GROMACS .gro file of C-alpha atoms in nm:
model
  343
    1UNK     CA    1  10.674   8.317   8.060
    2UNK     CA    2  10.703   8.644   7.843
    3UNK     CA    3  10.377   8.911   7.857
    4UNK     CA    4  10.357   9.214   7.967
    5UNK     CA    5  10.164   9.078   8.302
    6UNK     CA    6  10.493   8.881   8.386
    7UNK     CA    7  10.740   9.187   8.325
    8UNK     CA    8  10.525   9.369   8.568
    9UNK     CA    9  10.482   9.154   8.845
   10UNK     CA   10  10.864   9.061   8.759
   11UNK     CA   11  10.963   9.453   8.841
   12UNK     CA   12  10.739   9.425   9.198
   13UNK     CA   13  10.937   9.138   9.314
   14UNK     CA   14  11.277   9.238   9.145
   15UNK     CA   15  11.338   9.590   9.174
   16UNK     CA   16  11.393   9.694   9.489
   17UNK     CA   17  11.304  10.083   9.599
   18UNK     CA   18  11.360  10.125   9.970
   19UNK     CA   19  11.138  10.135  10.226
   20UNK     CA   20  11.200  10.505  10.389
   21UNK     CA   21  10.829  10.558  10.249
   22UNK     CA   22  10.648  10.627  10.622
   23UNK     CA   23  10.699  10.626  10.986
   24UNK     CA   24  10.382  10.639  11.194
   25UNK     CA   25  10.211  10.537  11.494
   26UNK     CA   26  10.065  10.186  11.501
   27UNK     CA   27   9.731  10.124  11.413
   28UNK     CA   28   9.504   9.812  11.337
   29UNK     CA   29   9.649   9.828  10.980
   30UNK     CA   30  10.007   9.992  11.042
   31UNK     CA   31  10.230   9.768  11.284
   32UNK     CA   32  10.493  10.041  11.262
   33UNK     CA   33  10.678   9.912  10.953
   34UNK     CA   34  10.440   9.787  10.698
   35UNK     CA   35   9.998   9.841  10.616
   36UNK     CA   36   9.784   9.564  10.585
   37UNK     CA   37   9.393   9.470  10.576
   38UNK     CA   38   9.325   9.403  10.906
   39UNK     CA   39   9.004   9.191  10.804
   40UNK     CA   40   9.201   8.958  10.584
   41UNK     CA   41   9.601   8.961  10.533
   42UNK     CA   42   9.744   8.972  10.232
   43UNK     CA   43   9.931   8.635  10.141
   44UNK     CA   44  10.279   8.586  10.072
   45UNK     CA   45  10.175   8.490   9.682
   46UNK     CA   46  10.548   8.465   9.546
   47UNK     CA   47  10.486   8.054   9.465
   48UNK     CA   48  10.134   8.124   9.348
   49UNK     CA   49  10.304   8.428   9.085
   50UNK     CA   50  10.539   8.189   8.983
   51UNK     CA   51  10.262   7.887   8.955
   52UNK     CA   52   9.993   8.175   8.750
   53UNK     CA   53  10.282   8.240   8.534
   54UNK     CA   54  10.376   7.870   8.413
   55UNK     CA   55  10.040   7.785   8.341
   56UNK     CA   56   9.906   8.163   8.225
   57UNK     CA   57   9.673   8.170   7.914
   58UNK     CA   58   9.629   8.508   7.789
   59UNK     CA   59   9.314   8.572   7.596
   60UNK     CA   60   9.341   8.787   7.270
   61UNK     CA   61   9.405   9.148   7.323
   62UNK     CA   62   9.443   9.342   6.966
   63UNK     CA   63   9.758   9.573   6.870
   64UNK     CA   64   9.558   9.901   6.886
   65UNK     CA   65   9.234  10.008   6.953
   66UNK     CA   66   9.144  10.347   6.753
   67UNK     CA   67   9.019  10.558   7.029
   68UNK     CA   68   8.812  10.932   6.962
   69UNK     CA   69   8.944  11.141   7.205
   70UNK     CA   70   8.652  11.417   7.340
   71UNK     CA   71   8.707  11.780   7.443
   72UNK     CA   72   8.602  11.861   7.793
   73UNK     CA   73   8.430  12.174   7.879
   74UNK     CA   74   8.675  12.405   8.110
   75UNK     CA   75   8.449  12.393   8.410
   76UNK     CA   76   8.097  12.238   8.469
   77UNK     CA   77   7.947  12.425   8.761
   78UNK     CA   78   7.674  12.380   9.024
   79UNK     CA   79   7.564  11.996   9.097
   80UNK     CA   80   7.617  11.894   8.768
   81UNK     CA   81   7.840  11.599   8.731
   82UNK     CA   82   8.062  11.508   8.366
   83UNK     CA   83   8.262  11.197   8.404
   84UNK     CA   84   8.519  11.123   8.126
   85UNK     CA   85   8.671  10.771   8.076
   86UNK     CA   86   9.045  10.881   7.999
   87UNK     CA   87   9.131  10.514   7.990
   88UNK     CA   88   9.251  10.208   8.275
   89UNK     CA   89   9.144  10.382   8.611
   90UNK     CA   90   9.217  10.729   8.487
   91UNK     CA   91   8.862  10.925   8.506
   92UNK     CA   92   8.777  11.280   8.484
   93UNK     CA   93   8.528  11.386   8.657
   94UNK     CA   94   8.346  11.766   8.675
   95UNK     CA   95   8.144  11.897   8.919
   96UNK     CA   96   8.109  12.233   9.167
   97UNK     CA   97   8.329  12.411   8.935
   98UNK     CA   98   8.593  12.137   8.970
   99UNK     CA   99   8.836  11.971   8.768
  100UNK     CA  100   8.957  11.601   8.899
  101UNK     CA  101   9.139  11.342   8.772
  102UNK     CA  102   9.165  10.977   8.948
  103UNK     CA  103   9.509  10.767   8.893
  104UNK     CA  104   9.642  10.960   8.615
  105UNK     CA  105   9.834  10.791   8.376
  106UNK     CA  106   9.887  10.925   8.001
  107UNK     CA  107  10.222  10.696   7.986
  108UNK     CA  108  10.237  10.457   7.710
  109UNK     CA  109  10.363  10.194   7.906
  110UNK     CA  110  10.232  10.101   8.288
  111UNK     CA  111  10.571  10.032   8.361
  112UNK     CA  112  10.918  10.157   8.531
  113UNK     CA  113  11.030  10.198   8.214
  114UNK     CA  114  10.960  10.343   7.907
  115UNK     CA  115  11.107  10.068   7.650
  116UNK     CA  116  10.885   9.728   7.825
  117UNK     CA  117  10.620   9.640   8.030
  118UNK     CA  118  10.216   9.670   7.990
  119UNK     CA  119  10.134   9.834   7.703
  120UNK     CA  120   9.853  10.052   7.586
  121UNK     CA  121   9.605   9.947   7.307
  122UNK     CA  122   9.412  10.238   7.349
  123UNK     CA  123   9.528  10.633   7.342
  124UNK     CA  124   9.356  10.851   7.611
  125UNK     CA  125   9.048  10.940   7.607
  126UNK     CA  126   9.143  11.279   7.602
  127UNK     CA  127   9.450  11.439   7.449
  128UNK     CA  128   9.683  11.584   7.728
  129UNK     CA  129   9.658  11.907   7.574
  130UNK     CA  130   9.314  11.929   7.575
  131UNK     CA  131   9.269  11.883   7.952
  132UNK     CA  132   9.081  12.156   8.133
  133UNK     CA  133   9.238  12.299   8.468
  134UNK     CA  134   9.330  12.016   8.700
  135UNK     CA  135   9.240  12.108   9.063
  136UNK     CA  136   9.290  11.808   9.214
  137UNK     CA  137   9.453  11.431   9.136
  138UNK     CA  138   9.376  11.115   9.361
  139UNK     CA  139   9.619  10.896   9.373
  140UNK     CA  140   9.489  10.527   9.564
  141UNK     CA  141   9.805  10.315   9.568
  142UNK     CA  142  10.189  10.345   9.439
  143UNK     CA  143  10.146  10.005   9.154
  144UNK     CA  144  10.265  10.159   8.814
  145UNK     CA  145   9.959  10.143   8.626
  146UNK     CA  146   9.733  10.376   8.905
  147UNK     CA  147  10.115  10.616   9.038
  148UNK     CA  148  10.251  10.697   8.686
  149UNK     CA  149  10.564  10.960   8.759
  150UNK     CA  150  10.571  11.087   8.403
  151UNK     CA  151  10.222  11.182   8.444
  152UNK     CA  152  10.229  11.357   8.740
  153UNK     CA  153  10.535  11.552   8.645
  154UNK     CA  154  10.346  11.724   8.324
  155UNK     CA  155  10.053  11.777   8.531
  156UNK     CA  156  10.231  11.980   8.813
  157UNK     CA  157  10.426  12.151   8.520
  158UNK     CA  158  10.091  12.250   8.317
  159UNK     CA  159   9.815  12.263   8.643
  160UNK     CA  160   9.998  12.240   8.996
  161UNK     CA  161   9.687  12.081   9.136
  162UNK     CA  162   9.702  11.948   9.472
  163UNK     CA  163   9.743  11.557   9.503
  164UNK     CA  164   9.592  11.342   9.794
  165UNK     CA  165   9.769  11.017   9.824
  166UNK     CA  166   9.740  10.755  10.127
  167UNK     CA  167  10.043  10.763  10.382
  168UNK     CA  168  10.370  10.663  10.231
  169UNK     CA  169  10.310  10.766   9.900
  170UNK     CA  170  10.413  11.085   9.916
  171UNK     CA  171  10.799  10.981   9.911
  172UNK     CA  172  10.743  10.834   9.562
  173UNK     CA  173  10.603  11.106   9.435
  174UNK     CA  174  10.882  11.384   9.579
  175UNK     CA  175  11.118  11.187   9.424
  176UNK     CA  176  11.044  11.293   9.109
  177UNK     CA  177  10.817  11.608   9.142
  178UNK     CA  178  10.980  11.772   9.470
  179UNK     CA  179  10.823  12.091   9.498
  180UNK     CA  180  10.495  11.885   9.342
  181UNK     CA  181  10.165  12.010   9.623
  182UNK     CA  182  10.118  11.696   9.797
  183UNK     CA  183   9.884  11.600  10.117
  184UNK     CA  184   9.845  11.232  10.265
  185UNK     CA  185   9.583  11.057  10.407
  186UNK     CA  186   9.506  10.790  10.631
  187UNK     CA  187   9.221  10.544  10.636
  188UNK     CA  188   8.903  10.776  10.800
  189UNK     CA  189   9.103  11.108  10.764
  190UNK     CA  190   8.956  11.346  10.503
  191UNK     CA  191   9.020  11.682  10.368
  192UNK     CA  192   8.811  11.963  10.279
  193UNK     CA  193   8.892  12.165   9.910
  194UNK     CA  194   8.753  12.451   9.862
  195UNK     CA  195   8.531  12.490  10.126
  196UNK     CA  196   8.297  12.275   9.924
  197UNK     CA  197   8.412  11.915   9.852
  198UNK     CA  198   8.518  11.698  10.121
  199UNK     CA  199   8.763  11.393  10.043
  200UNK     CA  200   8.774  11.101  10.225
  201UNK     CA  201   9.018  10.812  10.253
  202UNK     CA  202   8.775  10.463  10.325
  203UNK     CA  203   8.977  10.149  10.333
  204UNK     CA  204   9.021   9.917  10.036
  205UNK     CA  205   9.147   9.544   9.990
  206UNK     CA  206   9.469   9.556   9.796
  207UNK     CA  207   9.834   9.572   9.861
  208UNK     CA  208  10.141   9.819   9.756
  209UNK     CA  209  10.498   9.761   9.625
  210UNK     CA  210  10.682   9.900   9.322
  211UNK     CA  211  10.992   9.656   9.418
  212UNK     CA  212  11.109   9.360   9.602
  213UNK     CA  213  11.191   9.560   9.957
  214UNK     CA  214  10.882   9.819   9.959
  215UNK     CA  215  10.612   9.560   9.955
  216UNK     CA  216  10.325   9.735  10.172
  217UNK     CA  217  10.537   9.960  10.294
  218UNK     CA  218  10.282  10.251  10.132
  219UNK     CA  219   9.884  10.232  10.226
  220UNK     CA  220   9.687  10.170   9.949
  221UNK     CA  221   9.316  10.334   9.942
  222UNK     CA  222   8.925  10.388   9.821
  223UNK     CA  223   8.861  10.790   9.766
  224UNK     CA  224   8.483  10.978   9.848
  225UNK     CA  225   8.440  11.304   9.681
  226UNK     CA  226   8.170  11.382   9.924
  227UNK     CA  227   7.993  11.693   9.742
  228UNK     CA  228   7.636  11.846   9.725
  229UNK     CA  229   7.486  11.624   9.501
  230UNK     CA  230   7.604  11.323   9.661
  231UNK     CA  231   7.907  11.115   9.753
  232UNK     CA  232   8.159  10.975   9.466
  233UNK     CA  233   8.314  10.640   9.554
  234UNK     CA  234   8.639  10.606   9.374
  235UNK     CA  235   8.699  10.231   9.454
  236UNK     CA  236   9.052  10.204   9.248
  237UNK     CA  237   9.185   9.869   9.268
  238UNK     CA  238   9.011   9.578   9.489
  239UNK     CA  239   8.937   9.227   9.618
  240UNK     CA  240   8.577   9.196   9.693
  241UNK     CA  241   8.508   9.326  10.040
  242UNK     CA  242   8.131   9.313  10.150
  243UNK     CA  243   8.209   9.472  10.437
  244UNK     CA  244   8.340   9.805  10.318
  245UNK     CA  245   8.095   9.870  10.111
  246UNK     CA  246   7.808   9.842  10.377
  247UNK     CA  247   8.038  10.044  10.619
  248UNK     CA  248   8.056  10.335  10.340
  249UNK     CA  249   7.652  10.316  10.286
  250UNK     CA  250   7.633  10.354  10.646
  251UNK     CA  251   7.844  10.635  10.685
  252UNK     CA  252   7.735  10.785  10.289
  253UNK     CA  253   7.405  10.654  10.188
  254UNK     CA  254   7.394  10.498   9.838
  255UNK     CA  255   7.662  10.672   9.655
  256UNK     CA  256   7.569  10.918   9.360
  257UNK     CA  257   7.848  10.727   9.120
  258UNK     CA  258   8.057  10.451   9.247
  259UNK     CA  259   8.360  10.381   8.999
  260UNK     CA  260   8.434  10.036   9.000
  261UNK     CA  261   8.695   9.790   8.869
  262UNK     CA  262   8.629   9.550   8.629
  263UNK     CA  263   8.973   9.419   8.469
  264UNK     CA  264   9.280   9.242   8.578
  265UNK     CA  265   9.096   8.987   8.711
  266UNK     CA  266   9.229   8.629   8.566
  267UNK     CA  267   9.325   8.382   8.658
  268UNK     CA  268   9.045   8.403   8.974
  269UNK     CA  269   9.252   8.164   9.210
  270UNK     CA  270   9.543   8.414   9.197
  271UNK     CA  271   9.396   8.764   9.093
  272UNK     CA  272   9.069   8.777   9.394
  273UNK     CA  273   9.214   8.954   9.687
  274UNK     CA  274   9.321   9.200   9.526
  275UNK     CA  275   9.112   9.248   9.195
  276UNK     CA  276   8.743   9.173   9.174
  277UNK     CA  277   8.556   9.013   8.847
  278UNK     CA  278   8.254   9.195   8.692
  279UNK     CA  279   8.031   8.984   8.899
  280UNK     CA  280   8.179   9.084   9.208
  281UNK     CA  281   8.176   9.485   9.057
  282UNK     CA  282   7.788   9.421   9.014
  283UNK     CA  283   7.747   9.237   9.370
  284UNK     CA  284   7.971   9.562   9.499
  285UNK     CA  285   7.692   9.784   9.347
  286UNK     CA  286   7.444   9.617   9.495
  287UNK     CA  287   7.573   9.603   9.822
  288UNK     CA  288   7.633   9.990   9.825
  289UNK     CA  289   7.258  10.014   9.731
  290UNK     CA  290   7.221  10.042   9.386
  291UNK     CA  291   7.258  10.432   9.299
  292UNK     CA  292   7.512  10.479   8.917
  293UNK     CA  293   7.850  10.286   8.898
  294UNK     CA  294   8.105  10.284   8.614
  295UNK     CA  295   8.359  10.008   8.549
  296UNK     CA  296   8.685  10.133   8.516
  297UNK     CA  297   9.032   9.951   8.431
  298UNK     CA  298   8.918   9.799   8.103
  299UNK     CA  299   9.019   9.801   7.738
  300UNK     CA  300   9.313  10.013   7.777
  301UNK     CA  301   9.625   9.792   7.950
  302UNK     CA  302   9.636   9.371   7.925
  303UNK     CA  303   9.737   9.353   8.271
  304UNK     CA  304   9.589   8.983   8.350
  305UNK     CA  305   9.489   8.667   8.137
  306UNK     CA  306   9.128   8.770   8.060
  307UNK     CA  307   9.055   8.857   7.704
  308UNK     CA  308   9.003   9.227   7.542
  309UNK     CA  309   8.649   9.186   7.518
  310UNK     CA  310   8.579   8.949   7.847
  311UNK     CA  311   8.518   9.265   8.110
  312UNK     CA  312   8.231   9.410   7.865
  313UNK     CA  313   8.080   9.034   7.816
  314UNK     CA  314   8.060   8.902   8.158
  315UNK     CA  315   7.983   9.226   8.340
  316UNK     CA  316   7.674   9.265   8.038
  317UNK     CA  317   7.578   8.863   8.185
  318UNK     CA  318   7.620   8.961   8.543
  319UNK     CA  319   7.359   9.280   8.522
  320UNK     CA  320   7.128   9.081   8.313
  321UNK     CA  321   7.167   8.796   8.585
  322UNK     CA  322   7.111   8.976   8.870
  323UNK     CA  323   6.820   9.175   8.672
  324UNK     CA  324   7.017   9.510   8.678
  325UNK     CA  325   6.878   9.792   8.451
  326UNK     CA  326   7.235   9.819   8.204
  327UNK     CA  327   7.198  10.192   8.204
  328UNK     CA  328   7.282  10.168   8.586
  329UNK     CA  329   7.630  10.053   8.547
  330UNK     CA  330   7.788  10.201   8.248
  331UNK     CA  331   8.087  10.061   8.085
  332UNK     CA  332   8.225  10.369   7.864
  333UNK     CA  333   8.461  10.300   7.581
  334UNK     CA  334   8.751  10.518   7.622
  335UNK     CA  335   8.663  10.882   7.523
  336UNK     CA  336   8.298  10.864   7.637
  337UNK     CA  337   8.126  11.084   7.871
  338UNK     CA  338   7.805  11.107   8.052
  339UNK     CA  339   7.612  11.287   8.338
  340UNK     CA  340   7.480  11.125   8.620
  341UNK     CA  341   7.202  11.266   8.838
  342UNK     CA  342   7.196  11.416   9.158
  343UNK     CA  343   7.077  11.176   9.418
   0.00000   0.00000   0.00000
C-alpha cells in the first residue's frame, strides 16, 4: 500500500483542516455547508480508495526526467498568445500585455509536507527566477498538487499578483499569505482585469478536501480568460462532463485554446468522476468544437497508476482514432512553448 498516490489520498482522508472555509447563501450546488455537482453527486468513495489501493498497479515512472527550462519574454503584447508548459497543471500563458499563471506549483513535492508525498520527476519548465511579472494566478480547487502554499507565498513576495480562487478557498490561502491580494468567485460570476480580460468561473466535475473534515467544503472550478482573440478554457481537474462543455460553446463559441487534463486517470473504475482519460480530453475537444487544446497534468507528478509514458501514447491513439489533425491538441514536454492563433 506504499506510493506516493496512497500518501496523498491518505492526507485527504486523515488530516483534518476545519471547515470555517465559506458561509453563503444556498444555491443548486451550495446547500449552506458543503458544494457539490448538481448534475451528478460526488460518491462517498472511502471503500472504493481503500479497494484501488489493495489491488493498485503502478506503471513505471523513472527517477528524473532532465527537463530544459525556457526563458519567457517579459510581456507579449496585442492578441498574441505564448503558452508555457511549467509542468502538472501549472501553465503560463501571455497575451494583451499579460502575465498568468494557472495552479502554480514550483514545490518539489505535491504534498502537505515537504519530506513525503508525490514527487516530481521533472523540474519546472521554467526556473522561478526567470519568471516574467505575474499579474494574475488562477487557482481551480484547494487539492495539493493545483493550491501549493509554498508557491503562492514566493509569488506574492516577488509579484503580488492578484489571485482568483472559487468560494472557500480564500481561507486556505490567508492562512499562509494574509495580506496575499485575493478575490473569489462563484460558478457564473466573473471579473474584469484590466479593463481588458474578463475571467470567468464555469462549473467543473471534481470535488475539494485537503483533510478528513473539509471535504467539499471549498468549490472547485473551470477558468475563461475571455480576451480579444478569443476565450481560454482552463479546464483544471475533471470527470468527463458533456454537458459543460456544450454550455461553454454556447455561451463562448469554440474556444481559442482549451487546456485540458490528461493524467491521473487510472485505475478508470475509481479515477472517472473526477479525472478524465485522453480519450475523454479528445471527446472534450470535440465537443467544445474543435478550435487548439493542450493536455496538461502529465509527465511531471505520478499521481495515479498509469505509466510515465501512457498519457502521450493513448491520447496520440485517441487523435489518430477519431481522425484529429495532432497539431490540434498539443502535448508539450515540460519547458515547451508555442503560439496559438487568434480565432
Amino acid at each position: 500500500m506504499a506510493g506516493s498516490a496512497f500518501f496523498l489520498f491518505a492526507v485527504l482522508f486523515l488530516l483534518g483542516c476545519g471547515n470555517g472555509y465559506y458561509r453563503g447563501p444556498v444555491s443548486d450546488h451550495f446547500d449552506g455547508s458543503r458544494f457539490d455537482n448538481p448534475w451528478e453527486s460526488m460518491p462517498n468513495r472511502f471503500g472504493d480508495f481503500l479497494k484501488w489501493r489493495l489491488t493498485a498497479e503502478r506503471g513505471y515512472w523513472p527517477e528524473h526526467v532532465a527537463v530544459e527550462p525556457t526563458l519567457p519574454p517579459e510581456r507579449v503584447m496585442g492578441e498574441e498568445l505564448r503558452v508555457t508548459y511549467v509542468g502538472h497543471a501549472t501553465v503560463l500563458l501571455q497575451t494583451q500585455g499579460l502575465n498568468i499563471l494557472t495552479d502554480p506549483i514550483w514545490s518539489e513535492r505535491a504534498s502537505p509536507f515537504s519530506f513525503a508525498g508525490p514527487k516530481r520527476v521533472a523540474a519546472p519548465g521554467v526556473r522561478f527566477e526567470d519568471l516574467p511579472p505575474i499579474d494574475l494566478v488562477l487557482v481551480s480547487h484547494n487539492h495539493y498538487d493545483h493550491l501549493d502554499l509554498p508557491t503562492l507565498a514566493r509569488l506574492h513576495q516577488a509579484f503580488n499578483p492578484l489571485v482568483l480562487t472559487p468560494l472557500g478557498n480564500d481561507a486556505t490561502i490567508r492562512s499562509a499569505v494574509p495580506d496575499m491580494r485575493l478575490r473569489t468567485l462563484d460558478w457564473g460570476q466573473s471579473f474584469i482585469f484590466n479593463e481588458q480580460v474578463r475571467l470567468v468561473l464555469e462549473p467543473m466535475q471534481h470535488w475539494s478536501a485537503r483533510g478528513l473534515f473539509d471535504r467539499l467544503k471549498a468549490l472547485w472550478g473551470a477558468f475563461v480568460i475571455d480576451a480579444p482573440g478569443g476565450a481560454i478554457y482552463f479546464l483544471a481537474d475533471a470527470g468527463y462532463a458533456r454537458h459543460l462543455s456544450k454550455d461553454f460553446v454556447a455561451k463562448y463559441g469554440p474556444p481559442r485554446l482549451s487546456l485540458l487534463p490528461v493524467g491521473a486517470y487510472e485505475p478508470q473504475w475509481f479515477m472517472s468522476y473526477a479525472h478524465m482519460n485522453p480519450a475523454e480530453a479528445v471527446q472534450t475537444f470535440l465537443d467544445l468544437g474543435l478550435g487548439n487544446a493542450m493536455g496538461t497534468q502529465h509527465e511531471v507528478f505520478p499521481m495515479a497508476d498509469e505509466a510515465y509514458a501512457a498519457p502521450r501514447r493513448e491520447l496520440s491513439q485517441a487523435l489518430q482514432s477519431r481522425g484529429i489533425d495532432e497539431s490540434l491538441f498539443l502535448l508539450p514536454k515540460v519547458g515547451e512553448w508555442f503560439t496559438v492563433p487568434p480565432r
